[in-house]
């Protein structure tokens, strides 16, 4: 039995095609078709209709996530740049002026050690941190065997006790004392001399002794490990 097109199907009348003995025709609102005559009938799935809000919400959520991610990354990048800038400043900003170590004049009950009257004097203005006109090494001044030395003159009387910039003190890599000075007259302490080289404040080291001779210090020094290493004085 033929079925009459219902009112809700009338909007499809220009889209539904039916078989005809002669040719295909566009059905009008009063035409009738059988189930076998229908070639195509559009269907509308409720699940497909509901997909669009879900897609919109997913897109909106993605945009919000990206915005929050960018907002979180920007402060981290700025902070990292500040930290790197501070690290660079701390690395390159090295004072050429070291604090002078006070020489204690307190005398112990015992007499001063023999080295306080048996040492080699060095007077060399190029050992000052202010001097940067030439590059020398201490291989000719000191031997592989240690001996006691006293520094005098305008170049300084004490080994520098803080890091010195490279290419100062008449050398490429200046040496500075990283230990503690003896506080009592006649006392002896030991420590290491560090050489500021290749961006490292203590790239090379060698061990020394210091004696407090009740008014001045003397140093038990040896030849540095390489040329272009030099003891720096203040």
CSV table of C-alpha atoms in Angstrom, one decimal:
chain,number,residue,atom,x,y,z
A,1,UNK,CA,0.0,0.0,0.0
A,2,UNK,CA,1.3,3.4,-0.9
A,3,UNK,CA,2.2,5.8,1.9
A,4,UNK,CA,1.3,9.4,1.7
A,5,UNK,CA,4.1,11.9,2.4
A,6,UNK,CA,3.6,13.3,5.9
A,7,UNK,CA,3.7,17.1,6.5
A,8,UNK,CA,7.1,17.0,8.2
A,9,UNK,CA,8.5,15.4,5.1
A,10,UNK,CA,7.3,18.1,2.8
A,11,UNK,CA,10.5,20.2,3.2
A,12,UNK,CA,12.2,17.2,1.5
A,13,UNK,CA,10.1,17.3,-1.6
A,14,UNK,CA,12.7,19.0,-3.7
A,15,UNK,CA,15.4,16.6,-2.5
A,16,UNK,CA,13.8,13.2,-2.5
A,17,UNK,CA,14.1,11.3,-5.8
A,18,UNK,CA,11.8,8.4,-6.7
A,19,UNK,CA,11.9,5.8,-9.4
A,20,UNK,CA,9.6,6.4,-12.4
A,21,UNK,CA,8.9,4.2,-15.4
A,22,UNK,CA,10.1,7.0,-17.7
A,23,UNK,CA,12.6,9.1,-15.8
A,24,UNK,CA,13.3,10.5,-12.4
A,25,UNK,CA,11.1,13.3,-11.1
A,26,UNK,CA,10.8,15.7,-8.2
A,27,UNK,CA,8.0,14.8,-5.9
A,28,UNK,CA,5.4,17.4,-4.9
A,29,UNK,CA,3.6,17.5,-1.6
A,30,UNK,CA,0.6,15.4,-2.8
A,31,UNK,CA,2.6,12.7,-4.5
A,32,UNK,CA,2.9,9.3,-2.9
A,33,UNK,CA,5.8,6.9,-2.9
A,34,UNK,CA,6.4,3.4,-1.8
A,35,UNK,CA,9.2,2.2,0.5
A,36,UNK,CA,11.0,0.6,-2.5
A,37,UNK,CA,10.8,3.8,-4.5
A,38,UNK,CA,13.0,5.8,-2.1
A,39,UNK,CA,16.6,6.1,-3.2
A,40,UNK,CA,17.8,8.6,-0.6
A,41,UNK,CA,16.3,10.0,2.5
A,42,UNK,CA,18.4,12.3,4.8
A,43,UNK,CA,18.5,11.3,8.4
A,44,UNK,CA,19.6,13.4,11.3
A,45,UNK,CA,21.4,11.6,14.2
A,46,UNK,CA,20.9,13.1,17.7
A,47,UNK,CA,24.5,12.0,18.5
A,48,UNK,CA,25.9,14.0,15.6
A,49,UNK,CA,24.0,17.1,16.7
A,50,UNK,CA,25.4,16.8,20.2
A,51,UNK,CA,28.9,16.5,18.9
A,52,UNK,CA,29.1,20.2,18.0
A,53,UNK,CA,28.9,21.6,21.6
A,54,UNK,CA,31.5,19.1,22.7
A,55,UNK,CA,33.9,20.2,19.9
A,56,UNK,CA,33.3,23.8,20.8
A,57,UNK,CA,34.1,23.1,24.5
A,58,UNK,CA,37.2,21.2,23.7
A,59,UNK,CA,38.4,24.0,21.4
A,60,UNK,CA,37.7,26.6,24.1
A,61,UNK,CA,39.5,24.4,26.7
A,62,UNK,CA,42.6,24.1,24.5
A,63,UNK,CA,42.8,27.9,24.1
A,64,UNK,CA,42.5,28.5,27.8
A,65,UNK,CA,45.2,25.9,28.5
A,66,UNK,CA,47.6,27.5,25.9
A,67,UNK,CA,47.0,30.9,27.4
A,68,UNK,CA,47.8,29.7,30.9
A,69,UNK,CA,50.9,27.9,29.7
A,70,UNK,CA,52.2,31.0,28.0
A,71,UNK,CA,51.5,33.1,31.0
A,72,UNK,CA,53.4,30.6,33.2
A,73,UNK,CA,56.4,30.3,30.9
A,74,UNK,CA,57.0,34.1,30.5
A,75,UNK,CA,57.9,34.8,34.1
A,76,UNK,CA,60.2,31.7,34.2
A,77,UNK,CA,62.1,33.0,31.1
A,78,UNK,CA,62.5,36.4,32.6
A,79,UNK,CA,63.7,35.0,35.9
A,80,UNK,CA,66.2,32.7,34.1
A,81,UNK,CA,67.6,35.7,32.2
A,82,UNK,CA,68.0,37.7,35.4
A,83,UNK,CA,69.8,34.7,37.1
A,84,UNK,CA,72.1,34.3,34.1
A,85,UNK,CA,72.8,38.1,34.1
A,86,UNK,CA,73.7,37.9,37.9
A,87,UNK,CA,75.9,34.9,37.3
A,88,UNK,CA,77.8,36.7,34.6
A,89,UNK,CA,78.2,39.8,36.8
A,90,UNK,CA,79.5,37.7,39.7
A,91,UNK,CA,82.0,35.9,37.4
A,92,UNK,CA,83.5,38.9,35.7
A,93,UNK,CA,83.4,41.4,38.6
A,94,UNK,CA,86.5,40.7,40.5
A,95,UNK,CA,88.1,43.3,42.7
A,96,UNK,CA,91.7,44.2,42.2
A,97,UNK,CA,91.9,45.6,45.7
A,98,UNK,CA,92.3,43.1,48.6
A,99,UNK,CA,91.9,43.9,52.2
A,100,UNK,CA,95.2,44.3,54.0
A,101,UNK,CA,95.8,41.7,56.7
A,102,UNK,CA,96.7,43.2,60.0
A,103,UNK,CA,100.0,42.0,61.4
A,104,UNK,CA,99.8,41.0,65.0
A,105,UNK,CA,102.7,42.1,67.2
A,106,UNK,CA,101.9,39.9,70.1
A,107,UNK,CA,105.1,38.0,71.0
A,108,UNK,CA,104.9,34.5,72.4
A,109,UNK,CA,107.1,33.3,75.3
A,110,UNK,CA,109.4,31.6,72.9
A,111,UNK,CA,111.8,33.3,70.5
A,112,UNK,CA,111.0,33.8,66.8
A,113,UNK,CA,111.8,30.9,64.5
A,114,UNK,CA,115.1,30.9,62.5
A,115,UNK,CA,113.4,31.8,59.2
A,116,UNK,CA,112.4,35.2,60.6
A,117,UNK,CA,116.1,36.1,60.2
A,118,UNK,CA,117.0,33.9,57.3
A,119,UNK,CA,114.9,34.7,54.2
A,120,UNK,CA,115.2,36.1,50.6
A,121,UNK,CA,113.8,39.6,50.0
A,122,UNK,CA,111.8,40.3,46.8
A,123,UNK,CA,111.1,43.9,45.8
A,124,UNK,CA,109.0,44.0,42.7
A,125,UNK,CA,106.4,46.6,41.8
A,126,UNK,CA,105.1,44.6,38.9
A,127,UNK,CA,103.5,42.1,41.4
A,128,UNK,CA,100.8,44.7,42.3
A,129,UNK,CA,97.2,44.1,41.0
A,130,UNK,CA,97.5,47.6,39.4
A,131,UNK,CA,100.2,46.4,37.0
A,132,UNK,CA,99.0,44.8,33.7
A,133,UNK,CA,101.6,46.0,31.2
A,134,UNK,CA,103.5,42.7,30.7
A,135,UNK,CA,103.2,39.0,31.2
A,136,UNK,CA,105.9,37.2,33.2
A,137,UNK,CA,106.2,33.9,35.1
A,138,UNK,CA,107.9,33.0,38.4
A,139,UNK,CA,109.9,30.1,37.1
A,140,UNK,CA,113.1,32.1,37.1
A,141,UNK,CA,112.5,33.6,40.6
A,142,UNK,CA,111.5,30.5,42.5
A,143,UNK,CA,113.0,27.0,42.2
A,144,UNK,CA,111.4,23.6,42.6
A,145,UNK,CA,112.8,23.6,46.2
A,146,UNK,CA,110.9,25.8,48.6
A,147,UNK,CA,112.5,28.7,50.4
A,148,UNK,CA,111.5,31.5,52.7
A,149,UNK,CA,110.7,34.9,51.1
A,150,UNK,CA,109.7,38.3,52.2
A,151,UNK,CA,108.0,40.9,49.9
A,152,UNK,CA,108.9,44.5,50.3
A,153,UNK,CA,108.5,47.8,48.4
A,154,UNK,CA,105.7,49.6,46.5
A,155,UNK,CA,104.6,46.3,44.9
A,156,UNK,CA,103.2,45.1,48.2
A,157,UNK,CA,104.4,43.3,51.3
A,158,UNK,CA,101.7,40.6,51.5
A,159,UNK,CA,100.4,37.9,49.2
A,160,UNK,CA,97.0,38.9,47.9
A,161,UNK,CA,94.3,37.4,50.0
A,162,UNK,CA,91.4,37.7,47.5
A,163,UNK,CA,90.9,36.7,43.8
A,164,UNK,CA,92.7,39.0,41.3
A,165,UNK,CA,91.6,39.5,37.7
A,166,UNK,CA,93.4,37.7,35.0
A,167,UNK,CA,96.3,39.5,33.3
A,168,UNK,CA,97.2,41.4,36.4
A,169,UNK,CA,100.3,41.4,38.6
A,170,UNK,CA,102.5,41.2,35.5
A,171,UNK,CA,101.3,37.8,34.4
A,172,UNK,CA,98.4,36.0,32.8
A,173,UNK,CA,97.2,34.1,35.8
A,174,UNK,CA,97.8,35.8,39.1
A,175,UNK,CA,98.1,33.9,42.4
A,176,UNK,CA,96.3,34.7,45.6
A,177,UNK,CA,96.4,33.2,49.1
A,178,UNK,CA,93.2,31.4,50.1
A,179,UNK,CA,94.2,30.4,53.6
A,180,UNK,CA,94.5,32.1,57.0
A,181,UNK,CA,97.3,34.2,58.2
A,182,UNK,CA,98.9,33.4,61.6
A,183,UNK,CA,97.7,35.7,64.3
A,184,UNK,CA,100.6,35.3,66.8
A,185,UNK,CA,104.2,36.3,66.4
A,186,UNK,CA,106.3,33.3,65.7
A,187,UNK,CA,103.3,31.2,64.6
A,188,UNK,CA,103.2,29.3,61.3
A,189,UNK,CA,100.2,28.4,59.2
A,190,UNK,CA,99.7,26.6,56.0
A,191,UNK,CA,97.4,27.1,53.0
A,192,UNK,CA,97.0,27.1,49.3
A,193,UNK,CA,97.7,29.7,46.7
A,194,UNK,CA,95.1,29.8,44.0
A,195,UNK,CA,95.7,31.0,40.4
A,196,UNK,CA,92.8,32.7,38.6
A,197,UNK,CA,92.9,31.1,35.1
A,198,UNK,CA,90.5,30.3,32.3
A,199,UNK,CA,87.5,31.8,34.2
A,200,UNK,CA,88.2,29.6,37.3
A,201,UNK,CA,89.4,31.5,40.4
A,202,UNK,CA,91.3,28.5,41.6
A,203,UNK,CA,92.3,26.6,38.4
A,204,UNK,CA,95.9,26.0,39.6
A,205,UNK,CA,97.0,25.6,43.2
A,206,UNK,CA,100.2,25.1,45.2
A,207,UNK,CA,100.8,24.7,48.9
A,208,UNK,CA,102.7,27.2,51.0
A,209,UNK,CA,103.7,28.1,54.6
A,210,UNK,CA,103.4,31.6,56.3
A,211,UNK,CA,105.3,32.7,59.4
A,212,UNK,CA,104.4,35.7,61.5
A,213,UNK,CA,107.7,37.4,62.3
A,214,UNK,CA,106.3,40.0,64.7
A,215,UNK,CA,105.9,42.9,62.3
A,216,UNK,CA,106.0,41.2,58.9
A,217,UNK,CA,105.2,37.9,57.2
A,218,UNK,CA,107.5,35.6,55.4
A,219,UNK,CA,106.3,32.9,52.9
A,220,UNK,CA,107.7,29.4,52.2
A,221,UNK,CA,107.2,29.4,48.4
A,222,UNK,CA,108.0,27.1,45.6
A,223,UNK,CA,108.0,27.4,41.8
A,224,UNK,CA,104.5,27.6,40.4
A,225,UNK,CA,103.3,24.6,38.3
A,226,UNK,CA,103.5,26.5,35.0
A,227,UNK,CA,104.8,29.6,33.4
A,228,UNK,CA,102.6,32.6,33.3
A,229,UNK,CA,101.6,31.9,36.9
A,230,UNK,CA,102.8,34.5,39.4
A,231,UNK,CA,102.4,35.4,43.1
A,232,UNK,CA,100.5,38.6,43.4
A,233,UNK,CA,101.2,41.0,46.3
A,234,UNK,CA,99.4,43.9,47.9
